[in-house]
Amino acid sequence: MDEKKSKVLIIGATGNLGYHLAQFSLKFSHPTFVLVRDSAPNDPGSLEDEKSLVGAVKQVEVVICSIPSKHVLEQMVLVRVIKEAGCIKRFIPSEFGADPDRIQISDMDYNFYLRKAEIRRLVEAEGIPYTYICCNFFTSYLLPSLVQPGLKTPPRDKIRVFGDGNVKAVFVKEQDVAAFTICSVDDPRTLNKVLYLRPPGNVYSMNELVEIWESKIGKKLEKIYVPEDELLMKIKETPYPDNMQMIFIYSAFVKGDHTYFDIDSHSGAEGTQLYPNVKYATISEFLETLL
């Protein structure tokens, strides 16, 4: 007999990831609630109306927040509400990227990761049970152009390769991120830990990505290597926020922020190892859809 499934509240369910979180929560038989703001249908999730927040949080045991990165500090109100409600067994804050405590670009990312780290420290200080989801990149980000800023589709002749092209990054499809996230909500193995996603078939260097693409299109591409200092110069010359794509490329494919560290079993776990039955799309399968 399956243990009783926790009631789940999803904040930000109108976003792409939030939609999939709600779908999987229902599919995995969790009583599922979503909080949507009336006033702005285009803005996923509302954290401004504290009263409706309190009412929603009191009905559930798990809160998952998937609001956009630029709004992460608005979760401070939510953390306070969760603390006061006292009924939440697991909080999954809005992260869904690289690990903000492990990245090596904190002096150049316009506090993108610092804001996420700030929410972590607050959650921990309040003693709220948590799981942080570090899925690295979504396949919908950078991969449709084969990591070519400014392009919409993968190149068929020349390709820029950043750094030496040997540093590995990770891409996971949004709906797969959602599936792994929902698997973790009642799992004692992910309590107060980081759930990293490094699925086999989804961890590749730029040189390897080029190779996979070449084998699909049946021709070799001319590789133009962009050394680290050249990329840094380009980032400097490009105004914010237009330079963020290059900053994320620098983080993942030059500094290795997705993969440079081993996962410490005291503080983290890897999703495909915990949940081997979750079927996920590989990078090769994703690239197939771009042909």
Short mmCIF file of C-alpha atoms in Angstrom, two decimals:
data_model
loop_
_atom_site.label_atom_id
_atom_site.label_comp_id
_atom_site.label_asym_id
_atom_site.label_seq_id
_atom_site.Cartn_x
_atom_site.Cartn_y
_atom_site.Cartn_z
CA MET A 1 0.00 0.00 0.00
CA ASP A 2 1.41 3.33 -1.06
CA GLU A 3 1.90 5.83 1.74
CA LYS A 4 -0.49 8.76 1.62
CA LYS A 5 0.71 11.23 -1.00
CA SER A 6 1.37 14.74 0.26
CA LYS A 7 -0.84 17.61 -0.83
CA VAL A 8 1.18 19.87 -3.13
CA LEU A 9 0.86 23.60 -3.81
CA ILE A 10 2.50 24.92 -6.97
CA ILE A 11 3.20 28.63 -7.23
CA GLY A 12 4.01 29.77 -10.75
CA ALA A 13 1.96 27.06 -12.48
CA THR A 14 1.27 29.24 -15.53
CA GLY A 15 4.96 29.14 -16.53
CA ASN A 16 6.29 26.31 -18.70
CA LEU A 17 8.00 24.42 -15.87
CA GLY A 18 5.11 25.17 -13.49
CA TYR A 19 2.62 23.68 -15.95
CA HIS A 20 4.64 20.43 -16.09
CA LEU A 21 5.03 20.38 -12.30
CA ALA A 22 1.25 20.53 -11.93
CA GLN A 23 0.75 17.81 -14.57
CA PHE A 24 3.21 15.40 -12.91
CA SER A 25 1.93 16.16 -9.44
CA LEU A 26 -1.53 15.06 -10.59
CA LYS A 27 -0.15 12.12 -12.57
CA PHE A 28 1.70 10.86 -9.47
CA SER A 29 -1.59 11.10 -7.48
CA HIS A 30 -0.80 14.09 -5.30
CA PRO A 31 -3.78 16.26 -4.36
CA THR A 32 -2.59 19.34 -6.25
CA PHE A 33 -3.32 23.03 -5.72
CA VAL A 34 -2.08 25.90 -7.85
CA LEU A 35 -1.84 29.55 -6.89
CA VAL A 36 -2.40 31.91 -9.79
CA ARG A 37 -2.72 35.66 -9.59
CA ASP A 38 -5.93 37.09 -11.05
CA SER A 39 -4.54 40.46 -12.04
CA ALA A 40 -1.71 39.44 -14.36
CA PRO A 41 -2.27 36.26 -16.34
CA ASN A 42 1.13 36.73 -17.98
CA ASP A 43 3.02 36.78 -14.71
CA PRO A 44 3.39 33.22 -13.37
CA GLY A 45 2.35 32.98 -9.72
CA SER A 46 1.52 35.61 -7.18
CA LEU A 47 3.48 36.23 -4.02
CA GLU A 48 2.11 39.67 -3.29
CA ASP A 49 -1.21 38.83 -1.70
CA GLU A 50 -0.14 37.47 1.67
CA LYS A 51 -3.67 36.56 2.74
CA SER A 52 -4.32 34.27 -0.21
CA LEU A 53 -0.82 32.84 0.29
CA VAL A 54 -1.57 31.93 3.92
CA GLY A 55 -4.87 30.34 2.92
CA ALA A 56 -3.22 28.26 0.19
CA VAL A 57 -0.20 27.15 2.24
CA LYS A 58 -2.38 25.99 5.15
CA GLN A 59 -4.13 23.47 2.90
CA VAL A 60 -0.98 21.55 1.90
CA GLU A 61 2.19 19.82 3.08
CA VAL A 62 4.50 20.57 0.15
CA VAL A 63 5.12 23.93 -1.55
CA ILE A 64 6.91 24.12 -4.91
CA CYS A 65 7.74 27.55 -6.28
CA SER A 66 8.63 27.99 -9.95
CA ILE A 67 8.40 31.74 -10.38
CA PRO A 68 10.86 33.38 -12.84
CA SER A 69 14.43 33.97 -11.64
CA LYS A 70 14.08 37.73 -11.64
CA HIS A 71 11.38 37.44 -8.95
CA VAL A 72 13.12 34.98 -6.60
CA LEU A 73 13.50 37.48 -3.75
CA GLU A 74 9.69 37.78 -3.63
CA GLN A 75 9.85 34.32 -2.00
CA MET A 76 10.82 36.01 1.27
CA VAL A 77 7.13 36.55 2.00
CA LEU A 78 6.44 32.91 1.15
CA VAL A 79 9.17 31.70 3.51
CA ARG A 80 7.60 33.74 6.31
CA VAL A 81 4.15 32.32 5.54
CA ILE A 82 5.49 28.73 5.47
CA LYS A 83 7.26 29.28 8.78
CA GLU A 84 4.10 30.65 10.42
CA ALA A 85 1.80 27.99 8.96
CA GLY A 86 3.94 25.25 10.53
CA CYS A 87 2.39 22.49 8.36
CA ILE A 88 4.89 22.33 5.49
CA LYS A 89 6.97 19.15 5.34
CA ARG A 90 8.90 20.20 2.24
CA PHE A 91 9.60 23.47 0.43
CA ILE A 92 11.14 23.51 -3.04
CA PRO A 93 12.10 27.12 -3.80
CA SER A 94 12.48 28.50 -7.30
CA GLU A 95 15.96 27.44 -8.43
CA PHE A 96 15.99 24.95 -11.32
CA GLY A 97 19.42 25.89 -12.63
CA ALA A 98 23.07 25.55 -11.62
CA ASP A 99 23.88 25.31 -7.90
CA PRO A 100 24.10 28.90 -6.59
CA ASP A 101 26.47 27.74 -3.84
CA ARG A 102 28.88 26.17 -6.34
CA ILE A 103 29.05 28.63 -9.23
CA GLN A 104 32.36 30.40 -9.89
CA ILE A 105 31.03 33.53 -11.60
CA SER A 106 29.49 35.37 -8.66
CA ASP A 107 31.36 38.58 -9.47
CA MET A 108 29.91 38.84 -12.99
CA ASP A 109 26.33 37.53 -13.05
CA TYR A 110 24.52 40.66 -11.77
CA ASN A 111 23.54 38.76 -8.57
CA PHE A 112 21.53 36.18 -10.54
CA TYR A 113 22.78 33.36 -8.29
CA LEU A 114 23.28 35.46 -5.16
CA ARG A 115 19.52 36.05 -4.97
CA LYS A 116 18.88 32.29 -5.09
CA ALA A 117 21.55 31.68 -2.44
CA GLU A 118 19.93 34.35 -0.26
CA ILE A 119 16.63 32.45 -0.32
CA ARG A 120 18.49 29.24 0.61
CA ARG A 121 20.08 30.89 3.65
CA LEU A 122 16.70 32.23 4.76
CA VAL A 123 15.01 28.82 4.39
CA GLU A 124 17.80 27.18 6.39
CA ALA A 125 17.80 29.87 9.08
CA GLU A 126 14.04 29.39 9.57
CA GLY A 127 14.47 25.61 9.85
CA ILE A 128 12.07 24.90 6.98
CA PRO A 129 12.48 21.40 5.48
CA TYR A 130 13.66 21.79 1.88
CA THR A 131 14.87 20.22 -1.33
CA TYR A 132 16.79 22.35 -3.83
CA ILE A 133 16.54 21.26 -7.47
CA CYS A 134 19.69 21.86 -9.55
CA CYS A 135 18.86 20.73 -13.06
CA ASN A 136 21.46 23.00 -14.69
CA PHE A 137 20.19 24.13 -18.16
CA PHE A 138 16.80 23.41 -19.70
CA THR A 139 17.09 21.95 -23.21
CA SER A 140 15.03 24.94 -24.40
CA TYR A 141 17.91 27.26 -23.42
CA LEU A 142 20.98 27.56 -25.69
CA LEU A 143 20.64 24.04 -27.08
CA PRO A 144 18.22 24.93 -29.94
CA SER A 145 21.08 26.95 -31.49
CA LEU A 146 23.78 24.46 -30.37
CA VAL A 147 25.05 27.10 -27.94
CA GLN A 148 25.43 29.89 -30.55
CA PRO A 149 24.35 33.28 -29.12
CA GLY A 150 22.24 35.16 -31.63
CA LEU A 151 21.21 32.09 -33.62
CA LYS A 152 17.79 30.43 -33.44
CA THR A 153 18.74 27.10 -35.08
CA PRO A 154 21.94 25.02 -35.10
CA PRO A 155 24.51 26.05 -37.70
CA ARG A 156 25.16 23.87 -40.72
CA ASP A 157 28.60 25.17 -41.71
CA LYS A 158 30.62 27.12 -39.08
CA ILE A 159 30.29 26.79 -35.31
CA ARG A 160 31.84 28.77 -32.46
CA VAL A 161 33.26 26.63 -29.66
CA PHE A 162 33.90 28.40 -26.36
CA GLY A 163 37.06 27.73 -24.36
CA ASP A 164 38.77 24.48 -25.34
CA GLY A 165 35.43 22.79 -25.99
CA ASN A 166 36.11 19.97 -23.50
CA VAL A 167 34.21 21.22 -20.45
CA LYS A 168 30.94 19.38 -19.86
CA ALA A 169 27.56 21.00 -19.22
CA VAL A 170 24.13 19.52 -18.52
CA PHE A 171 20.79 20.01 -20.29
CA VAL A 172 17.45 18.55 -19.16
CA LYS A 173 14.02 18.97 -20.72
CA GLU A 174 11.57 20.99 -18.58
CA GLN A 175 9.02 18.20 -18.31
CA ASP A 176 11.73 15.78 -17.15
CA VAL A 177 12.88 18.28 -14.53
CA ALA A 178 9.27 18.40 -13.35
CA ALA A 179 9.04 14.59 -13.14
CA PHE A 180 12.24 14.29 -11.05
CA THR A 181 11.08 17.17 -8.83
CA ILE A 182 7.74 15.56 -8.04
CA CYS A 183 9.47 12.22 -7.33
CA SER A 184 11.50 13.94 -4.61
CA VAL A 185 8.74 15.62 -2.59
CA ASP A 186 7.93 12.71 -0.25
CA ASP A 187 11.34 11.06 -0.42
CA PRO A 188 13.32 11.09 2.86
CA ARG A 189 16.52 10.71 0.80
CA THR A 190 16.11 14.24 -0.59
CA LEU A 191 15.12 15.93 2.68
CA ASN A 192 17.31 19.00 3.30
CA LYS A 193 19.45 18.10 0.30
CA VAL A 194 20.21 19.31 -3.19
CA LEU A 195 18.80 17.12 -5.96
CA TYR A 196 21.21 17.41 -8.89
CA LEU A 197 20.30 16.23 -12.37
CA ARG A 198 23.17 14.82 -14.42
CA PRO A 199 21.38 12.26 -16.57
CA PRO A 200 23.56 9.95 -18.68
CA GLY A 201 23.14 11.13 -22.27
CA ASN A 202 22.62 14.74 -21.15
CA VAL A 203 26.11 15.69 -19.97
CA TYR A 204 28.30 16.82 -22.86
CA SER A 205 31.10 19.17 -23.82
CA MET A 206 30.76 21.54 -26.79
CA ASN A 207 33.11 19.36 -28.85
CA GLU A 208 30.85 16.38 -28.13
CA LEU A 209 27.69 18.36 -28.97
CA VAL A 210 29.23 19.33 -32.31
CA GLU A 211 30.10 15.69 -32.98
CA ILE A 212 26.54 14.53 -32.25
CA TRP A 213 25.13 17.24 -34.51
CA GLU A 214 27.62 16.42 -37.29
CA SER A 215 26.60 12.78 -37.21
CA LYS A 216 22.94 13.82 -37.53
CA ILE A 217 23.41 16.19 -40.47
CA GLY A 218 26.02 13.99 -42.13
CA LYS A 219 28.71 16.66 -42.53
CA LYS A 220 31.62 18.18 -40.64
CA LEU A 221 31.39 21.75 -39.35
CA GLU A 222 34.21 24.26 -39.33
CA LYS A 223 35.01 24.92 -35.67
CA ILE A 224 36.02 28.41 -34.64
CA TYR A 225 37.48 28.35 -31.14
CA VAL A 226 36.71 31.37 -28.95
CA PRO A 227 39.30 31.49 -26.15
CA GLU A 228 38.30 32.40 -22.60
CA ASP A 229 39.78 35.92 -22.70
CA GLU A 230 37.98 36.70 -25.95
CA LEU A 231 34.65 35.54 -24.50
CA LEU A 232 35.25 37.62 -21.34
CA MET A 233 35.99 40.66 -23.48
CA LYS A 234 32.79 40.12 -25.45
CA ILE A 235 30.80 39.83 -22.19
CA LYS A 236 32.34 43.10 -20.98
CA GLU A 237 31.52 44.94 -24.21
CA THR A 238 27.92 43.73 -24.35
CA PRO A 239 25.42 45.60 -22.16
CA TYR A 240 23.30 43.81 -19.56
CA PRO A 241 20.98 41.89 -20.00
CA ASP A 242 22.11 41.04 -23.56
CA ASN A 243 25.33 39.55 -22.20
CA MET A 244 23.63 37.04 -19.86
CA GLN A 245 23.62 34.24 -22.45
CA MET A 246 27.38 34.55 -22.83
CA ILE A 247 27.80 34.69 -19.04
CA PHE A 248 25.88 31.41 -18.68
CA ILE A 249 27.97 29.87 -21.48
CA TYR A 250 31.14 31.02 -19.71
CA SER A 251 29.86 29.55 -16.44
CA ALA A 252 28.91 26.16 -17.88
CA PHE A 253 31.29 25.55 -20.78
CA VAL A 254 34.45 27.35 -19.62
CA LYS A 255 34.34 27.26 -15.80
CA GLY A 256 32.47 23.94 -15.68
CA ASP A 257 29.95 25.10 -13.07
CA HIS A 258 27.59 22.18 -13.80
CA THR A 259 30.13 19.41 -13.45
CA TYR A 260 33.43 20.50 -11.85
CA PHE A 261 32.49 19.07 -8.43
CA ASP A 262 31.48 15.63 -7.21
CA ILE A 263 28.08 15.37 -5.56
CA ASP A 264 28.55 15.07 -1.81
CA SER A 265 26.17 12.42 -0.50
CA HIS A 266 25.75 14.26 2.82
CA SER A 267 24.26 17.29 1.15
CA GLY A 268 23.12 16.10 -2.26
CA ALA A 269 21.94 13.27 -4.49
CA GLU A 270 21.63 12.69 -8.24
CA GLY A 271 18.14 12.32 -9.68
CA THR A 272 18.65 9.51 -12.19
CA GLN A 273 20.34 7.41 -9.50
CA LEU A 274 17.46 7.90 -7.06
CA TYR A 275 14.72 7.50 -9.68
CA PRO A 276 16.00 5.12 -12.37
CA ASN A 277 12.45 4.55 -13.66
CA VAL A 278 11.91 8.14 -14.79
CA LYS A 279 12.09 8.18 -18.58
CA TYR A 280 13.79 11.32 -19.85
CA ALA A 281 14.73 12.82 -23.21
CA THR A 282 18.43 12.68 -24.05
CA ILE A 283 20.31 15.48 -25.79
CA SER A 284 20.64 13.30 -28.89
CA GLU A 285 16.85 12.86 -28.98
CA PHE A 286 16.35 16.58 -28.50
CA LEU A 287 18.75 17.45 -31.34
CA GLU A 288 16.83 15.01 -33.54
CA THR A 289 13.82 17.38 -33.29
CA LEU A 290 15.91 20.26 -34.71
CA LEU A 291 16.73 18.53 -38.01
#
